[in-house]
Coordinates of C-alpha atoms and ligand atoms in Angstrom, one line a residue:
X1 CA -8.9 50.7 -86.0
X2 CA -7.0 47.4 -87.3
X3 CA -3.4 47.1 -87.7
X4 CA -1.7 44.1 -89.8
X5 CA 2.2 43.7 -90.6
X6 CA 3.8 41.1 -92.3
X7 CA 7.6 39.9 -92.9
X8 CA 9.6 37.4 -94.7
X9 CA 7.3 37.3 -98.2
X10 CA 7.5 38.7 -101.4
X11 CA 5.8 41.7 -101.7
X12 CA 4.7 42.0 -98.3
X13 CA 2.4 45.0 -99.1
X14 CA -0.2 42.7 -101.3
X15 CA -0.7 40.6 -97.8
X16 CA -1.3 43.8 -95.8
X17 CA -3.9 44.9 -98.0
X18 CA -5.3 42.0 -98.0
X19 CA -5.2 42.0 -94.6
X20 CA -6.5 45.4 -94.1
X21 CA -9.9 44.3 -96.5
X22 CA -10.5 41.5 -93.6
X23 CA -10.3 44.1 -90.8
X24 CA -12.2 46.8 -92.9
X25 CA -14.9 46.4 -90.3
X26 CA -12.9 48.2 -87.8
X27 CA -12.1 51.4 -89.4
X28 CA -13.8 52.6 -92.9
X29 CA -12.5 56.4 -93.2
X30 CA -8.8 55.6 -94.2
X31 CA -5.9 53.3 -94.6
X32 CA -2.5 53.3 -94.9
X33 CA 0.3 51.5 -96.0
X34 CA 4.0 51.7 -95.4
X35 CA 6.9 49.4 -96.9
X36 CA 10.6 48.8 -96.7
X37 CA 13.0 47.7 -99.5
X38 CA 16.9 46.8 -99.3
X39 CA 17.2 48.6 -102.2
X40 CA 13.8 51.2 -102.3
X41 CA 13.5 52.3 -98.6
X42 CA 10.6 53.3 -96.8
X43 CA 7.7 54.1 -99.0
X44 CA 3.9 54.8 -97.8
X45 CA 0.8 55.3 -99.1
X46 CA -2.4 57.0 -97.7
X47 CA -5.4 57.2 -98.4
X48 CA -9.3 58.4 -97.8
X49 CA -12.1 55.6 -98.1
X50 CA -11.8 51.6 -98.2
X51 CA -9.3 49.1 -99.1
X52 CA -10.8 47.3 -101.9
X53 CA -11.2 51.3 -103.6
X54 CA -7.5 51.9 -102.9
X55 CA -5.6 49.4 -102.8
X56 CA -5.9 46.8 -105.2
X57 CA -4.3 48.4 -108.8
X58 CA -0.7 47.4 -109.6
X59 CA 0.4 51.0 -109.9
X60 CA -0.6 51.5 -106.5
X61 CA 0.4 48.9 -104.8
X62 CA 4.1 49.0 -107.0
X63 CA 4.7 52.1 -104.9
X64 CA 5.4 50.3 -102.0
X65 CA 7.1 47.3 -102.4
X66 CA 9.6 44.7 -100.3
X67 CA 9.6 42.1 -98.1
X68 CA 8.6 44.0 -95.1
X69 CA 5.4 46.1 -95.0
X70 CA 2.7 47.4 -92.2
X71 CA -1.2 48.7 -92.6
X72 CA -3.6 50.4 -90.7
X73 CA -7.4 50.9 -91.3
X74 CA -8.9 54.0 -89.9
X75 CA -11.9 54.7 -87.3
X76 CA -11.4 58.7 -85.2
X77 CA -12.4 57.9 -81.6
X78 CA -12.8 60.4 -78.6
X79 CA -9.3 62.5 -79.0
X80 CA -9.9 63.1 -83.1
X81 CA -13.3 64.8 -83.7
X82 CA -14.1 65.9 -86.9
X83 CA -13.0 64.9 -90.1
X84 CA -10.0 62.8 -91.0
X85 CA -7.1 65.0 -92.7
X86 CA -4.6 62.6 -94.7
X87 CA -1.8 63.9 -92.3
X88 CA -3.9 61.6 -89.3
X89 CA -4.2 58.4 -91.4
X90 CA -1.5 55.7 -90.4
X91 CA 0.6 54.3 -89.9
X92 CA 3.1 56.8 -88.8
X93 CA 6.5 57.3 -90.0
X94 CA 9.9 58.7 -88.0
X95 CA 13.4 58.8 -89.1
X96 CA 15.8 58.4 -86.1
X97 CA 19.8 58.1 -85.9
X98 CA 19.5 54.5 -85.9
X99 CA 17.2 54.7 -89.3
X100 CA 13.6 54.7 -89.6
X101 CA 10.5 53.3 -88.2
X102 CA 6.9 53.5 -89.2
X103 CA 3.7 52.6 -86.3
X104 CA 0.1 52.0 -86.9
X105 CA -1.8 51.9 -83.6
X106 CA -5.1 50.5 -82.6
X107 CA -6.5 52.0 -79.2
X108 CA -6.5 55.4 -77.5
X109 CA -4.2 57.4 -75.5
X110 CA -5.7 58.9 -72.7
X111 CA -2.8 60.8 -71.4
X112 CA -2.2 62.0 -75.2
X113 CA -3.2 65.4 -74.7
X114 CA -0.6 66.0 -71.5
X115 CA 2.0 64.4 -73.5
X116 CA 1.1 65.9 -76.7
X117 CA 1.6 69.2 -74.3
X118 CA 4.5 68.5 -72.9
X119 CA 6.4 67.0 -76.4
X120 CA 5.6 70.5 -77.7
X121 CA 7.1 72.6 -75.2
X122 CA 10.5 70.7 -75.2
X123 CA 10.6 71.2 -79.3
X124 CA 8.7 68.6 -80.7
X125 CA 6.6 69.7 -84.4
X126 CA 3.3 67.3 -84.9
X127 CA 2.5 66.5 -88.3
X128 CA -0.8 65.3 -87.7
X129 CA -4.0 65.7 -84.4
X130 CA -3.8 62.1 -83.8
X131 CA -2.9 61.0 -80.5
X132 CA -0.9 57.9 -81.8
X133 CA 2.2 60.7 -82.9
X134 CA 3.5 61.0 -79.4
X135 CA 4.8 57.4 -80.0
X136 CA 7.1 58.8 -82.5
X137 CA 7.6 62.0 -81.0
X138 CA 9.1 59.7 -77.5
X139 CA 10.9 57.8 -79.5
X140 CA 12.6 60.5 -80.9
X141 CA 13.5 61.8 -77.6
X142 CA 14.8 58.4 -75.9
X143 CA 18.2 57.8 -75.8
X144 CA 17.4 54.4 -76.5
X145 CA 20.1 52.3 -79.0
X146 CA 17.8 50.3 -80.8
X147 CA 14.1 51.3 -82.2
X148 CA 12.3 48.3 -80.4
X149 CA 14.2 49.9 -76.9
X150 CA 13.1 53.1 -78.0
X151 CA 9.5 51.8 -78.5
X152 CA 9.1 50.3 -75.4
X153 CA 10.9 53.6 -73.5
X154 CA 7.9 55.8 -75.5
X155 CA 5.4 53.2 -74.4
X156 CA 5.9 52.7 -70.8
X157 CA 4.6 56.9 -70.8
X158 CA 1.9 56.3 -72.8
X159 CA -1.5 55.2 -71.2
X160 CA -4.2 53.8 -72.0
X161 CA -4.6 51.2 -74.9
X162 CA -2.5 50.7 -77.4
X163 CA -1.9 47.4 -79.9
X164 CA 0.8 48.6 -82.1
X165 CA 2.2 46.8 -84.8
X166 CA 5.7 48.6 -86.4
X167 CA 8.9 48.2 -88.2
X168 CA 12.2 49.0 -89.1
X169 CA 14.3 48.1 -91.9
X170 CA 14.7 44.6 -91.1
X171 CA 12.3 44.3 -88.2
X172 CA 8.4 43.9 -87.5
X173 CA 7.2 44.5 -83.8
X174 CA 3.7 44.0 -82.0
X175 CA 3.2 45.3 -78.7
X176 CA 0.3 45.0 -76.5
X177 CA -0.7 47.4 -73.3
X178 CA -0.5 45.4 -70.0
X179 CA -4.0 45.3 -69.6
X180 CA -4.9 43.9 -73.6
X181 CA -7.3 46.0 -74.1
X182 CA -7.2 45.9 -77.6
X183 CA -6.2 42.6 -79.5
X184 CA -3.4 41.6 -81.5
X185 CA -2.5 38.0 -82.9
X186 CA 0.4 36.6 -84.3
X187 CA 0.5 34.3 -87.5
X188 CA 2.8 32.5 -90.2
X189 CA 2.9 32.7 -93.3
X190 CA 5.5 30.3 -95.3
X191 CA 9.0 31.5 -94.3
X192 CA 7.6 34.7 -92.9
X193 CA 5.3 35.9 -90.0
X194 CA 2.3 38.4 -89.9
X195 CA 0.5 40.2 -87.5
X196 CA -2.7 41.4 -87.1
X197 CA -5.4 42.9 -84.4
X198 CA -7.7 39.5 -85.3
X199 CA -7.4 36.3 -86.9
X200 CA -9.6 37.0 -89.9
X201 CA -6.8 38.1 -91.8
X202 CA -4.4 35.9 -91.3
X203 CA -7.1 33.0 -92.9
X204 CA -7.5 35.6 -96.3
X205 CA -3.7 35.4 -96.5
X206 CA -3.4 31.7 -95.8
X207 CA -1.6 32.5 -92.9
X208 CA -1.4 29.7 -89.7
X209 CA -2.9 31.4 -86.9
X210 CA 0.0 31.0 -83.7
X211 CA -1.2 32.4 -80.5
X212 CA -2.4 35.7 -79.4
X213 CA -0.1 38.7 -78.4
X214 CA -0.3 38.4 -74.7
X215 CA -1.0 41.8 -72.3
X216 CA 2.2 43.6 -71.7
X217 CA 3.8 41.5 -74.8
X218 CA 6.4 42.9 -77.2
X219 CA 7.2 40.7 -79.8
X220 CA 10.3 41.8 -82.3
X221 CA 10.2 39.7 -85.2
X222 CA 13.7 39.3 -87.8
X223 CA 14.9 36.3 -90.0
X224 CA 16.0 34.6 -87.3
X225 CA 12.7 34.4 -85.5
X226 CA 10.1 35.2 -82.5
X227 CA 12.0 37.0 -79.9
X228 CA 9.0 37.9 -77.0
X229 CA 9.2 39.6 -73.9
X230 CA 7.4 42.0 -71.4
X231 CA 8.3 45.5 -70.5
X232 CA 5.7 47.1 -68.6
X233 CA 4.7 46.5 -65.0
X234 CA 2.0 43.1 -64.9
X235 CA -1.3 44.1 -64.1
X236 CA -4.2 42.1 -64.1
X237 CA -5.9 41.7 -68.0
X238 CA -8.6 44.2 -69.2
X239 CA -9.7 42.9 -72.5
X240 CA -12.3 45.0 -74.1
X241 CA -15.7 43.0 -73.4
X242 CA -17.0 44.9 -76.3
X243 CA -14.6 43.1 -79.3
X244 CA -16.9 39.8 -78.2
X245 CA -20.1 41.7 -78.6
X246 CA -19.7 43.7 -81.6
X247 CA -16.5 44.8 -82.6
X248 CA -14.2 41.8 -83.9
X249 CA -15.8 39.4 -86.9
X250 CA -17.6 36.8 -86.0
X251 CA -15.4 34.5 -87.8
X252 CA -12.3 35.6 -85.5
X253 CA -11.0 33.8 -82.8
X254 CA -11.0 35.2 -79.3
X255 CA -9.7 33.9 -76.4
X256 CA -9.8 30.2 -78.1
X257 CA -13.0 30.8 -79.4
X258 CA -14.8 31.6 -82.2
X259 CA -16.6 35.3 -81.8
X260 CA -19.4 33.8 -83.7
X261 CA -19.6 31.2 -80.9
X262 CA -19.5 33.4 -77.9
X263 CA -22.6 36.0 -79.8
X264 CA -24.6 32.9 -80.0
X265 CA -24.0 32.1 -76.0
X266 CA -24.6 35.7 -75.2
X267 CA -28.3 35.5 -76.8
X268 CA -29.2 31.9 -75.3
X269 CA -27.8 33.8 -72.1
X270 CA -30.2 37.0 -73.6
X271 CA -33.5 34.5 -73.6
X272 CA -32.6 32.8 -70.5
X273 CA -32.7 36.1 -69.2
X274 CA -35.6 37.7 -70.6
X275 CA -38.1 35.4 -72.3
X276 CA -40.9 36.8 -74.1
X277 CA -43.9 35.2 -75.7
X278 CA -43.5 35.9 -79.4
X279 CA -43.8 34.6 -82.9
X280 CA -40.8 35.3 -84.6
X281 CA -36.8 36.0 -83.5
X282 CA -34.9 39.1 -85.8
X283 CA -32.1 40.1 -85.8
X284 CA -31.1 43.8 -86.7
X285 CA -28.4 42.9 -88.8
X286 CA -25.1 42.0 -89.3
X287 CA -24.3 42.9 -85.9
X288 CA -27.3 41.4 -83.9
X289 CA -27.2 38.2 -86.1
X290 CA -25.6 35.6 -84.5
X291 CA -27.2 36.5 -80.9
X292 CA -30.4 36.6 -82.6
X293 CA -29.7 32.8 -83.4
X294 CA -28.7 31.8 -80.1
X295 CA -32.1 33.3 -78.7
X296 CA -34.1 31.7 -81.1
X297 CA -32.3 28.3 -80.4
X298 CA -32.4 29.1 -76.3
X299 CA -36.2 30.3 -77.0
X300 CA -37.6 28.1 -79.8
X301 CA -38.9 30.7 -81.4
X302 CA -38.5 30.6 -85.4
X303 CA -35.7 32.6 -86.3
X304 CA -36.5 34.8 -89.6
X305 CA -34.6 37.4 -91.7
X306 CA -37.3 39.9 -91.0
X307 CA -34.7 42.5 -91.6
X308 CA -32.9 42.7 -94.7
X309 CA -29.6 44.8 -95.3
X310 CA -27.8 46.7 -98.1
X311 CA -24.5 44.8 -98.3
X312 CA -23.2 47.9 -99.8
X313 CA -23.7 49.8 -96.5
X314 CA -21.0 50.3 -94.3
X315 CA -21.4 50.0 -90.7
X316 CA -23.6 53.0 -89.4
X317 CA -22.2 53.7 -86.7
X318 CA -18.9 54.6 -87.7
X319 CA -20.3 57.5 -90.2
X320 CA -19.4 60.6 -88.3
X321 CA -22.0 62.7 -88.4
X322 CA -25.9 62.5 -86.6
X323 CA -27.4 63.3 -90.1
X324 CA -25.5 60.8 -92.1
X325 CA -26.3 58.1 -89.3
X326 CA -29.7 59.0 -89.2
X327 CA -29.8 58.5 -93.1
X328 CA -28.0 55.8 -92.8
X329 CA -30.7 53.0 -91.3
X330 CA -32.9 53.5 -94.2
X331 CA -29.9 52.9 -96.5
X332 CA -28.7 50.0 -94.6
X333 CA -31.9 48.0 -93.4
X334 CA -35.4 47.6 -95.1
X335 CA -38.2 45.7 -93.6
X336 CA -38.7 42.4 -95.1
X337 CA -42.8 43.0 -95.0
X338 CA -44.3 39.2 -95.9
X339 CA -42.5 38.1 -93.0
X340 CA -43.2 40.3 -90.2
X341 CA -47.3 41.5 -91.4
X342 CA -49.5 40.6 -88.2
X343 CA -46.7 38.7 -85.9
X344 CA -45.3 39.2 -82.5
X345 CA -41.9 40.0 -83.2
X346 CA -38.4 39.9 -80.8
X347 CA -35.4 42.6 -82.6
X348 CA -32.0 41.3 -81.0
X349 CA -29.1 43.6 -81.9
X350 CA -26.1 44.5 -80.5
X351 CA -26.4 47.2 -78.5
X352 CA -28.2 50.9 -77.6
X353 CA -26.4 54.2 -77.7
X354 CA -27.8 57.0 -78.5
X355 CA -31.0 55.0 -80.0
X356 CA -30.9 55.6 -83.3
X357 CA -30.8 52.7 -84.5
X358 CA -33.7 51.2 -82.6
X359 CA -36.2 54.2 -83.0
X360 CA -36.0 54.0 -87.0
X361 CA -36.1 50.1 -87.0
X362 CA -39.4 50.3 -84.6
X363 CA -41.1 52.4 -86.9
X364 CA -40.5 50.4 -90.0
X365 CA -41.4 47.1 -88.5
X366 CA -44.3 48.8 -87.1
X367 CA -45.0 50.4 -90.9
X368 CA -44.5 46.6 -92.3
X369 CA -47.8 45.9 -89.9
X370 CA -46.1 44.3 -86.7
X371 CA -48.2 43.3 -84.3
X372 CA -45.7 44.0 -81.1
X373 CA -42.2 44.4 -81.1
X374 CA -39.8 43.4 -78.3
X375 CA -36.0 44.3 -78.3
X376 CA -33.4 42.4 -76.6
X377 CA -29.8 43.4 -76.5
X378 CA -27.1 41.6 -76.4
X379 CA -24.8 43.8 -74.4
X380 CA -25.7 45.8 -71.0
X381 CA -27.4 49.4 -71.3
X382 CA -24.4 51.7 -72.8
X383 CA -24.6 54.3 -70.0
X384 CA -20.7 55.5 -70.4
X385 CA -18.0 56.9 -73.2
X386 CA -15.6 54.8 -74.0
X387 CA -12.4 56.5 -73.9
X388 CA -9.8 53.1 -75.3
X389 CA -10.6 53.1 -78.9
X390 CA -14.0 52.6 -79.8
X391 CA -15.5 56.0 -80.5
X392 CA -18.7 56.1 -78.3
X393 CA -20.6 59.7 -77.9
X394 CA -20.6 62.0 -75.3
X395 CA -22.4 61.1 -71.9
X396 CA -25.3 63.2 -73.1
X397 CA -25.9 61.1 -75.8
X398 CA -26.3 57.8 -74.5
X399 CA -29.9 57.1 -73.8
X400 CA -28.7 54.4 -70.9
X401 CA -27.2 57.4 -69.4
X402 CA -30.2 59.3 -68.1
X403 CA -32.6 56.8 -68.5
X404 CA -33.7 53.8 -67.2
X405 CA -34.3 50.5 -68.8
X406 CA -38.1 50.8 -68.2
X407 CA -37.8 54.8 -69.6
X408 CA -35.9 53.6 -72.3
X409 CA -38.4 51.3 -73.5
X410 CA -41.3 54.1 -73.0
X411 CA -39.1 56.5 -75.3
X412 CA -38.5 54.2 -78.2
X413 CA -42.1 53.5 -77.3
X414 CA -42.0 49.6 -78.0
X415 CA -43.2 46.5 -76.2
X416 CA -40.7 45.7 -74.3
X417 CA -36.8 46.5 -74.2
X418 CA -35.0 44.1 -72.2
X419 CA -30.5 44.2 -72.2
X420 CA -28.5 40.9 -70.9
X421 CA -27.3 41.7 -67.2
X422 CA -23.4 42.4 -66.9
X423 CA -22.8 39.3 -65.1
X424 CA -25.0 36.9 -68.2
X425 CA -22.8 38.7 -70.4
X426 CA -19.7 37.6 -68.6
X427 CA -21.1 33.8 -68.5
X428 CA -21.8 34.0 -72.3
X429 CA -17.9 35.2 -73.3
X430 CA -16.9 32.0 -70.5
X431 CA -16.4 33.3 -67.4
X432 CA -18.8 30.8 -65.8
X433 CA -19.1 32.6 -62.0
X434 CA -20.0 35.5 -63.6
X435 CA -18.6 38.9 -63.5
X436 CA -15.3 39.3 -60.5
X437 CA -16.4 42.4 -58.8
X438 CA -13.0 43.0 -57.3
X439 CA -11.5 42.7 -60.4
X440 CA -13.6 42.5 -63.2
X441 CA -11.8 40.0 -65.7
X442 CA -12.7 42.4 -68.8
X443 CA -12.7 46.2 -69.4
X444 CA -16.9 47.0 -69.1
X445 CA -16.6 50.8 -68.6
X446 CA -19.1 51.7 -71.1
X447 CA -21.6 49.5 -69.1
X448 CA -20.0 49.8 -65.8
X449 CA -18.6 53.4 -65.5
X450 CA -15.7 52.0 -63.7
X451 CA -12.4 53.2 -66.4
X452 CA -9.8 50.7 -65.4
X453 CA -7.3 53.5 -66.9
X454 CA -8.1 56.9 -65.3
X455 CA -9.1 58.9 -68.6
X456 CA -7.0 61.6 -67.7
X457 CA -7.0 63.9 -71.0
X458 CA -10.9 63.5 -70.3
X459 CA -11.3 64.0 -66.6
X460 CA -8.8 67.4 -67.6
X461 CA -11.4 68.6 -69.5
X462 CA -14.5 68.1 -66.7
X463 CA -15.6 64.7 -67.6
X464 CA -16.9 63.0 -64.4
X465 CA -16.5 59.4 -63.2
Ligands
LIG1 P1 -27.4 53.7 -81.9 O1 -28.2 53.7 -83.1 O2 -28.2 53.3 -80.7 O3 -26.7 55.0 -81.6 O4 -26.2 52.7 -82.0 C1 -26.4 51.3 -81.9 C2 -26.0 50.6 -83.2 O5 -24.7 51.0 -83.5 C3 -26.0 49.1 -83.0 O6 -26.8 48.5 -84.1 C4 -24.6 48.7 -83.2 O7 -24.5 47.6 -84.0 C5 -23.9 49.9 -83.9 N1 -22.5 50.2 -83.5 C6 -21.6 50.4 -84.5 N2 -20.4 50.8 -83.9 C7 -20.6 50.8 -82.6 C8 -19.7 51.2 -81.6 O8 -18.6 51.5 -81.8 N3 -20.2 51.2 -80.4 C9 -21.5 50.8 -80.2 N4 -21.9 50.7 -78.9 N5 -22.4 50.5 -81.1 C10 -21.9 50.5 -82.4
LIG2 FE1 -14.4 48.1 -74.7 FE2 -16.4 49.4 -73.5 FE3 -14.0 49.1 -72.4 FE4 -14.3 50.7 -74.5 S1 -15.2 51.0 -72.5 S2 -12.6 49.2 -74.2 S3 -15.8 49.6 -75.7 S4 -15.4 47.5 -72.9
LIG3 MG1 -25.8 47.2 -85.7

């Protein structure tokens, strides 16, 4: 999902749409946004499908007006199967003694189910399945005296990852989980501040990008400033490895760096790695493009579009159903024949999970008259779920789960299949030494298997570590 807030402008709800069309990437099924006016209140406004469709007309967007307003763009992960209702799509409102508050979170509880369990037998009604409403529903229940000592009460139970961004009437507040699993980044914008989970939307708002939300960090922001500080317990920082590979825009910055920059070093770190004797680099694109450059610079093999895509296609991957995904490559990606008739070609994308992707791109290359084809991924075999926001399948699913990097190949029967190692992957996103096996200096569970929050909801219901 993406979250964005901003305060201290003029129609703050026109910035977070805005902002929510830059972050579109990370959730396409719904968005929401909720405003508060001295004189109006709290208004919100839900809806189905993407930003640009919803919105963007004056009548729309005059429903929710003021100087204060928060947004959230929609992807269902692990705890919400099945279709989106309009009661799950954020952010989340609650009205409490001290006056109301609305969320929007980014991550995944993964004690939301035991909570969720608990809230209910002491009295608690949930408006919606998402696992984000216990937030509200602890709130309620503290005896805190403010909302931001309320939030931080609600959030020291919660576990798992959560960047939240939220108001009240006069405040907007970002909070990170201790480890940072999720990002969050703070900008200004003229008299007023913003914030938002990366830094592509602060740039289509004209906003100065400050500094990242750190781990643990809860920042309340009023007219009087940037008050920051850290309620939870320090741990050591688990930052999702996965935002570098695929999930943020490349044109965000991450950890001082441009994403762009680090996908380019993880595919020179991809060809130092696994060289192949070819005639032309691919990428399957948008995701697989800038590693796809890297390997062709690292490789010196030409780099060519040989795949062309749709750019009225969302991403794939986030379509819920098998059917629609499977659909879905043919809609997205065409072979660009004159390019790839008779040559020796290297696909780089992203990643592998359930291999969908890879199977129907290896049969239209080999259609458009390839003579080999050899795939190299940019991230490590995807052999677990991910159970902190992004919504990977079940176990079953993943091809890197019961198979082998050599089986794997033989299944999508292609050339070769070759994945960058864990520790080549750490190098490329700067971690010179290569991966701490101690303590791992990212979250890597979908690679790794090793959850550095216990999944608990999951493990309840018989998952196995
Ligand atoms: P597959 O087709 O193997 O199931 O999925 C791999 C493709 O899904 C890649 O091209 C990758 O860009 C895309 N993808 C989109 N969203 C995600 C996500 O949340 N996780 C993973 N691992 N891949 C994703
Ligand atoms: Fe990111 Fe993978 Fe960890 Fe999920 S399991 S937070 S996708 S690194
Ligand atoms: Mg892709």
């Amino acid at each position: 999902c993406g979250v964005f807030g901003v305060v201290g402008v003029q129609d703050a709800a026109n910035f977070v749409a805005l902002g929510l069309h830059a972050l579109q990437h990370r959730g396409q099924e719904a968005g929401g946004i909720v405003s508060h006016d001295p004189a109006e209140g709290f208004n919100s406004v839900r809806r189905f499908g993407y930003v640009r469709d919803n919105f963007t007309s004056q009548d729309v967007m005059a429903t929710v007006p003021g100087p204060l307003a928060i947004g959230h763009v929609r992807y269902s992960t692990a705890g919400s199967k099945g279709q989106t209702a309009i009661r799950d799509v954020q952010p989340f409102f609650g009205e409490f003694a001290m006056g109301g508050a609305a969320i929007a979170h980014n991550g995944n509880i993964t004690n939301a189910n035991a909570l969720r369990r608990e809230l209910i037998e002491r009295g608690s009604i949930f408006q919606s399945s998402s696992d984000s409403e216990c937030i509200i529903h602890l709130m309620a229940r503290s005896m805190g005296r403010s909302i931001p000592d309320r939030m931080e009460e609600a959030l020291r139970k919660v576990e798992g990852a959560f960047s939240v961004v939220a108001m009240t009437r006069t405040k907007l507040i970002g909070v990170r989980d201790p480890l940072g699993v999720r990002p969050l980044v703070l900008g200004k914008i003229g008299d007023g501040y913003a914030l938002s989970s990366e830094t592509c939307a602060l740039d289509i708002i004209g906003a100065e990008f400050i500094r990242e939300i750190k781990p643990g960090e809860m920042v309340v922001i009023n007219d009087e400033g940037v008050q920051s500080h850290f309620p939870f317990r320090p741990q050591p920082s688990k930052f999702c490895i996965f935002e570098h590979v695929y999930f943020s825009r490349p044109d965000s910055i991450l950890g001082g760096r441009s994403v762009y920059e680090t996908r380019e070093a993880i595919g020179r770190e991809l060809a130092k790695e696994n060289p192949v004797d070819a005639d032309l680099v691919c990428p399957v694109p948008d995701s697989g493009t800038p590693a796809a450059i890297g390997y062709s610079l690292e490789s010196g093999i030409p780099y060519a579009m040989g795949i062309i895509r749709n750019q009225y296609m969302g991403r794939t991957f986030i379509e819920p159903t098998e059917q629609i995904r499977n659909m879905g490559v043919r809609l997205k990606l065409n072979v660009n024949r004159a390019l790839i008739e008779g040559k020796r070609v290297i696909l780089v994308d992203d990643s592998v999970v359930r291999g969908t992707t890879s199977r129907k791109i290896k049969e239209m290359i080999l259609d458009a008259g390839a003579k080999e084809v050899h795939f190299r991924i940019a991230s490590p075999p995807t052999a677990w779920p991910c159970f902190y926001g992004v919504d990977t399948p079940d176990r079953d699913k993943l091809l890197a789960a019961s198979m082998s990097e050599e089986q794997m190949a033989e299944h999508l029967a292609v050339d070769s299949l070759k994945f960058i190692s864990l520790d080549g992957l750490y190098r490329a996103v700067g971690q010179f030494q290569g991966r701490d096996k101690a303590c791992p200096q990212y979250c890597d569970a979908c690679f790794s298997g090793e959850y550095p929050v216990t999944p608990s909801d999951m493990i309840d219901r018989g998952f196995e570590m």
